[in-house]
Amino acid sequence: LASASAAAAAGQKALLMATSLATLACGLIGLADDSLIITRKSNKGLAPKTKLLLQMATSLVFCVAILCSNPSVVANAMTNALIGSVMPALGPLYCIAGVLLISGESNAVNLTDGIDGLAAGVFALAAVGLAGGLG
């Protein structure tokens, strides 16, 4: 029983590390984009295709790492996200859904943030909604 809880703790640490690294990578993409805007003194940062490819690559690495390291985490996440105990067997489709979700959310925040810091208010509303859904 002790080894099972140790394995669960190690899995949670790996999940936290993967999430932290993916968040850091997305932040670094945004930093590179903003740095180019500042150095060029124009609103032209990273090329849109380059930025999207970097975001998608980061998302794909994250999803593959999660899927390979602990498939039960993916199964539990899908169970909690759906109504009841319906759990689709996504397999590799999990990575496709994850890439679209993470890249889409990153771009939505970036688009919203371009409007005078509007992202903070939108994030606050989304956080309240997510907190209510998790509780």
PDB file of C-alpha atoms in Angstrom:
ATOM      1  CA  LEU A   1       0.000   0.000   0.000  1.00  0.00           C
ATOM      2  CA  ALA A   2       2.884   2.360   0.774  1.00  0.00           C
ATOM      3  CA  SER A   3       4.444   1.738  -2.625  1.00  0.00           C
ATOM      4  CA  ALA A   4       1.118   2.516  -4.326  1.00  0.00           C
ATOM      5  CA  SER A   5       0.844   5.860  -2.547  1.00  0.00           C
ATOM      6  CA  ALA A   6       4.493   6.619  -3.363  1.00  0.00           C
ATOM      7  CA  ALA A   7       3.799   5.873  -7.019  1.00  0.00           C
ATOM      8  CA  ALA A   8       0.720   8.125  -6.928  1.00  0.00           C
ATOM      9  CA  ALA A   9       2.769  10.928  -5.377  1.00  0.00           C
ATOM     10  CA  ALA A  10       5.456  10.508  -8.039  1.00  0.00           C
ATOM     11  CA  GLY A  11       2.767  10.655 -10.725  1.00  0.00           C
ATOM     12  CA  GLN A  12       1.368  13.861  -9.265  1.00  0.00           C
ATOM     13  CA  LYS A  13       4.849  15.404  -9.170  1.00  0.00           C
ATOM     14  CA  ALA A  14       5.397  14.455 -12.820  1.00  0.00           C
ATOM     15  CA  LEU A  15       2.036  15.977 -13.750  1.00  0.00           C
ATOM     16  CA  LEU A  16       2.870  19.178 -11.880  1.00  0.00           C
ATOM     17  CA  MET A  17       6.303  19.354 -13.531  1.00  0.00           C
ATOM     18  CA  ALA A  18       4.860  18.818 -17.025  1.00  0.00           C
ATOM     19  CA  THR A  19       2.188  21.460 -16.431  1.00  0.00           C
ATOM     20  CA  SER A  20       4.755  23.924 -15.090  1.00  0.00           C
ATOM     21  CA  LEU A  21       7.104  23.371 -18.036  1.00  0.00           C
ATOM     22  CA  ALA A  22       4.280  23.747 -20.575  1.00  0.00           C
ATOM     23  CA  THR A  23       3.149  26.963 -18.888  1.00  0.00           C
ATOM     24  CA  LEU A  24       6.720  28.263 -18.868  1.00  0.00           C
ATOM     25  CA  ALA A  25       7.166  27.380 -22.547  1.00  0.00           C
ATOM     26  CA  CYS A  26       3.962  29.211 -23.510  1.00  0.00           C
ATOM     27  CA  GLY A  27       5.118  32.196 -21.450  1.00  0.00           C
ATOM     28  CA  LEU A  28       8.491  32.186 -23.212  1.00  0.00           C
ATOM     29  CA  ILE A  29       6.756  32.180 -26.599  1.00  0.00           C
ATOM     30  CA  GLY A  30       4.788  35.237 -25.485  1.00  0.00           C
ATOM     31  CA  LEU A  31       7.964  36.875 -24.151  1.00  0.00           C
ATOM     32  CA  ALA A  32       9.740  36.310 -27.462  1.00  0.00           C
ATOM     33  CA  ASP A  33       6.770  37.793 -29.305  1.00  0.00           C
ATOM     34  CA  ASP A  34       6.632  40.853 -27.045  1.00  0.00           C
ATOM     35  CA  SER A  35      10.421  41.300 -27.152  1.00  0.00           C
ATOM     36  CA  LEU A  36      10.355  41.419 -30.941  1.00  0.00           C
ATOM     37  CA  ILE A  37       7.558  43.989 -30.820  1.00  0.00           C
ATOM     38  CA  ILE A  38       9.621  46.178 -28.485  1.00  0.00           C
ATOM     39  CA  THR A  39      12.924  45.827 -30.362  1.00  0.00           C
ATOM     40  CA  ARG A  40      11.343  46.395 -33.769  1.00  0.00           C
ATOM     41  CA  LYS A  41       9.270  49.298 -32.408  1.00  0.00           C
ATOM     42  CA  SER A  42       6.228  48.072 -34.301  1.00  0.00           C
ATOM     43  CA  ASN A  43       3.374  45.706 -33.622  1.00  0.00           C
ATOM     44  CA  LYS A  44       5.084  42.933 -35.613  1.00  0.00           C
ATOM     45  CA  GLY A  45       6.300  40.219 -33.261  1.00  0.00           C
ATOM     46  CA  LEU A  46       6.662  36.578 -34.186  1.00  0.00           C
ATOM     47  CA  ALA A  47       5.081  35.605 -37.470  1.00  0.00           C
ATOM     48  CA  PRO A  48       1.601  34.199 -36.768  1.00  0.00           C
ATOM     49  CA  LYS A  49       2.421  30.819 -38.324  1.00  0.00           C
ATOM     50  CA  THR A  50       5.644  30.558 -36.328  1.00  0.00           C
ATOM     51  CA  LYS A  51       3.889  31.436 -33.093  1.00  0.00           C
ATOM     52  CA  LEU A  52       1.084  28.956 -33.733  1.00  0.00           C
ATOM     53  CA  LEU A  53       3.544  26.182 -34.620  1.00  0.00           C
ATOM     54  CA  LEU A  54       5.533  26.838 -31.435  1.00  0.00           C
ATOM     55  CA  GLN A  55       2.338  26.766 -29.359  1.00  0.00           C
ATOM     56  CA  MET A  56       1.159  23.573 -31.023  1.00  0.00           C
ATOM     57  CA  ALA A  57       4.550  21.895 -30.563  1.00  0.00           C
ATOM     58  CA  THR A  58       4.569  22.836 -26.872  1.00  0.00           C
ATOM     59  CA  SER A  59       1.027  21.532 -26.466  1.00  0.00           C
ATOM     60  CA  LEU A  60       1.821  18.294 -28.278  1.00  0.00           C
ATOM     61  CA  VAL A  61       4.901  17.601 -26.153  1.00  0.00           C
ATOM     62  CA  PHE A  62       2.840  18.256 -23.014  1.00  0.00           C
ATOM     63  CA  CYS A  63      -0.028  15.996 -24.082  1.00  0.00           C
ATOM     64  CA  VAL A  64       2.241  13.151 -25.184  1.00  0.00           C
ATOM     65  CA  ALA A  65       4.190  13.389 -21.921  1.00  0.00           C
ATOM     66  CA  ILE A  66       0.991  13.190 -19.875  1.00  0.00           C
ATOM     67  CA  LEU A  67      -0.468  10.392 -21.977  1.00  0.00           C
ATOM     68  CA  CYS A  68       2.726   8.319 -21.840  1.00  0.00           C
ATOM     69  CA  SER A  69       3.613   8.937 -18.215  1.00  0.00           C
ATOM     70  CA  ASN A  70       0.250   8.234 -16.636  1.00  0.00           C
ATOM     71  CA  PRO A  71      -2.698   7.253 -18.849  1.00  0.00           C
ATOM     72  CA  SER A  72      -4.968   6.917 -15.802  1.00  0.00           C
ATOM     73  CA  VAL A  73      -4.657  10.674 -15.176  1.00  0.00           C
ATOM     74  CA  VAL A  74      -6.010  11.262 -18.676  1.00  0.00           C
ATOM     75  CA  ALA A  75      -8.852   8.811 -18.086  1.00  0.00           C
ATOM     76  CA  ASN A  76      -9.759  10.447 -14.772  1.00  0.00           C
ATOM     77  CA  ALA A  77      -9.605  13.943 -16.284  1.00  0.00           C
ATOM     78  CA  MET A  78     -11.956  12.905 -19.070  1.00  0.00           C
ATOM     79  CA  THR A  79     -14.320  11.259 -16.582  1.00  0.00           C
ATOM     80  CA  ASN A  80     -14.497  14.399 -14.442  1.00  0.00           C
ATOM     81  CA  ALA A  81     -14.968  16.677 -17.442  1.00  0.00           C
ATOM     82  CA  LEU A  82     -17.990  14.809 -18.762  1.00  0.00           C
ATOM     83  CA  ILE A  83     -21.390  14.351 -17.177  1.00  0.00           C
ATOM     84  CA  GLY A  84     -21.523  11.229 -15.045  1.00  0.00           C
ATOM     85  CA  SER A  85     -19.091   8.432 -15.560  1.00  0.00           C
ATOM     86  CA  VAL A  86     -19.083   8.422 -19.348  1.00  0.00           C
ATOM     87  CA  MET A  87     -15.494   7.996 -20.428  1.00  0.00           C
ATOM     88  CA  PRO A  88     -14.643   7.929 -24.115  1.00  0.00           C
ATOM     89  CA  ALA A  89     -11.527   6.004 -25.076  1.00  0.00           C
ATOM     90  CA  LEU A  90      -9.722   8.848 -26.836  1.00  0.00           C
ATOM     91  CA  GLY A  91      -6.225   7.376 -27.058  1.00  0.00           C
ATOM     92  CA  PRO A  92      -4.228   9.463 -29.550  1.00  0.00           C
ATOM     93  CA  LEU A  93      -7.236  11.756 -30.062  1.00  0.00           C
ATOM     94  CA  TYR A  94      -6.497  13.055 -26.562  1.00  0.00           C
ATOM     95  CA  CYS A  95      -3.349  14.684 -27.944  1.00  0.00           C
ATOM     96  CA  ILE A  96      -5.212  16.268 -30.845  1.00  0.00           C
ATOM     97  CA  ALA A  97      -7.908  17.624 -28.518  1.00  0.00           C
ATOM     98  CA  GLY A  98      -5.246  18.860 -26.100  1.00  0.00           C
ATOM     99  CA  VAL A  99      -3.257  20.651 -28.801  1.00  0.00           C
ATOM    100  CA  LEU A 100      -6.374  22.394 -30.100  1.00  0.00           C
ATOM    101  CA  LEU A 101      -7.512  23.342 -26.597  1.00  0.00           C
ATOM    102  CA  ILE A 102      -4.179  24.650 -25.302  1.00  0.00           C
ATOM    103  CA  SER A 103      -3.266  26.496 -28.511  1.00  0.00           C
ATOM    104  CA  GLY A 104      -6.763  27.915 -28.824  1.00  0.00           C
ATOM    105  CA  GLU A 105      -6.850  29.159 -25.246  1.00  0.00           C
ATOM    106  CA  SER A 106      -3.389  30.688 -25.566  1.00  0.00           C
ATOM    107  CA  ASN A 107      -4.402  32.576 -28.690  1.00  0.00           C
ATOM    108  CA  ALA A 108      -7.714  33.663 -27.175  1.00  0.00           C
ATOM    109  CA  VAL A 109      -5.896  35.165 -24.200  1.00  0.00           C
ATOM    110  CA  ASN A 110      -3.343  36.832 -26.467  1.00  0.00           C
ATOM    111  CA  LEU A 111      -6.081  38.299 -28.662  1.00  0.00           C
ATOM    112  CA  THR A 112      -8.001  39.567 -25.654  1.00  0.00           C
ATOM    113  CA  ASP A 113      -4.875  40.957 -23.971  1.00  0.00           C
ATOM    114  CA  GLY A 114      -4.173  43.124 -27.006  1.00  0.00           C
ATOM    115  CA  ILE A 115      -7.211  45.209 -26.081  1.00  0.00           C
ATOM    116  CA  ASP A 116      -5.754  47.313 -23.244  1.00  0.00           C
ATOM    117  CA  GLY A 117      -5.170  44.525 -20.767  1.00  0.00           C
ATOM    118  CA  LEU A 118      -8.673  43.132 -21.055  1.00  0.00           C
ATOM    119  CA  ALA A 119      -7.330  39.621 -20.428  1.00  0.00           C
ATOM    120  CA  ALA A 120      -7.182  40.161 -16.647  1.00  0.00           C
ATOM    121  CA  GLY A 121     -10.938  40.687 -16.410  1.00  0.00           C
ATOM    122  CA  VAL A 122     -11.716  37.820 -18.759  1.00  0.00           C
ATOM    123  CA  PHE A 123      -9.350  35.559 -16.823  1.00  0.00           C
ATOM    124  CA  ALA A 124     -11.020  36.486 -13.534  1.00  0.00           C
ATOM    125  CA  LEU A 125     -14.446  35.564 -14.930  1.00  0.00           C
ATOM    126  CA  ALA A 126     -13.129  32.292 -16.376  1.00  0.00           C
ATOM    127  CA  ALA A 127     -11.359  31.415 -13.111  1.00  0.00           C
ATOM    128  CA  VAL A 128     -14.562  31.908 -11.136  1.00  0.00           C
ATOM    129  CA  GLY A 129     -16.411  29.680 -13.600  1.00  0.00           C
ATOM    130  CA  LEU A 130     -13.744  26.984 -13.484  1.00  0.00           C
ATOM    131  CA  ALA A 131     -13.570  27.109  -9.696  1.00  0.00           C
ATOM    132  CA  GLY A 132     -17.331  26.624  -9.522  1.00  0.00           C
ATOM    133  CA  GLY A 133     -17.134  23.670 -11.900  1.00  0.00           C
ATOM    134  CA  LEU A 134     -14.365  21.998  -9.925  1.00  0.00           C
ATOM    135  CA  GLY A 135     -15.949  22.409  -6.515  1.00  0.00           C
TER     136      GLY A 135
END
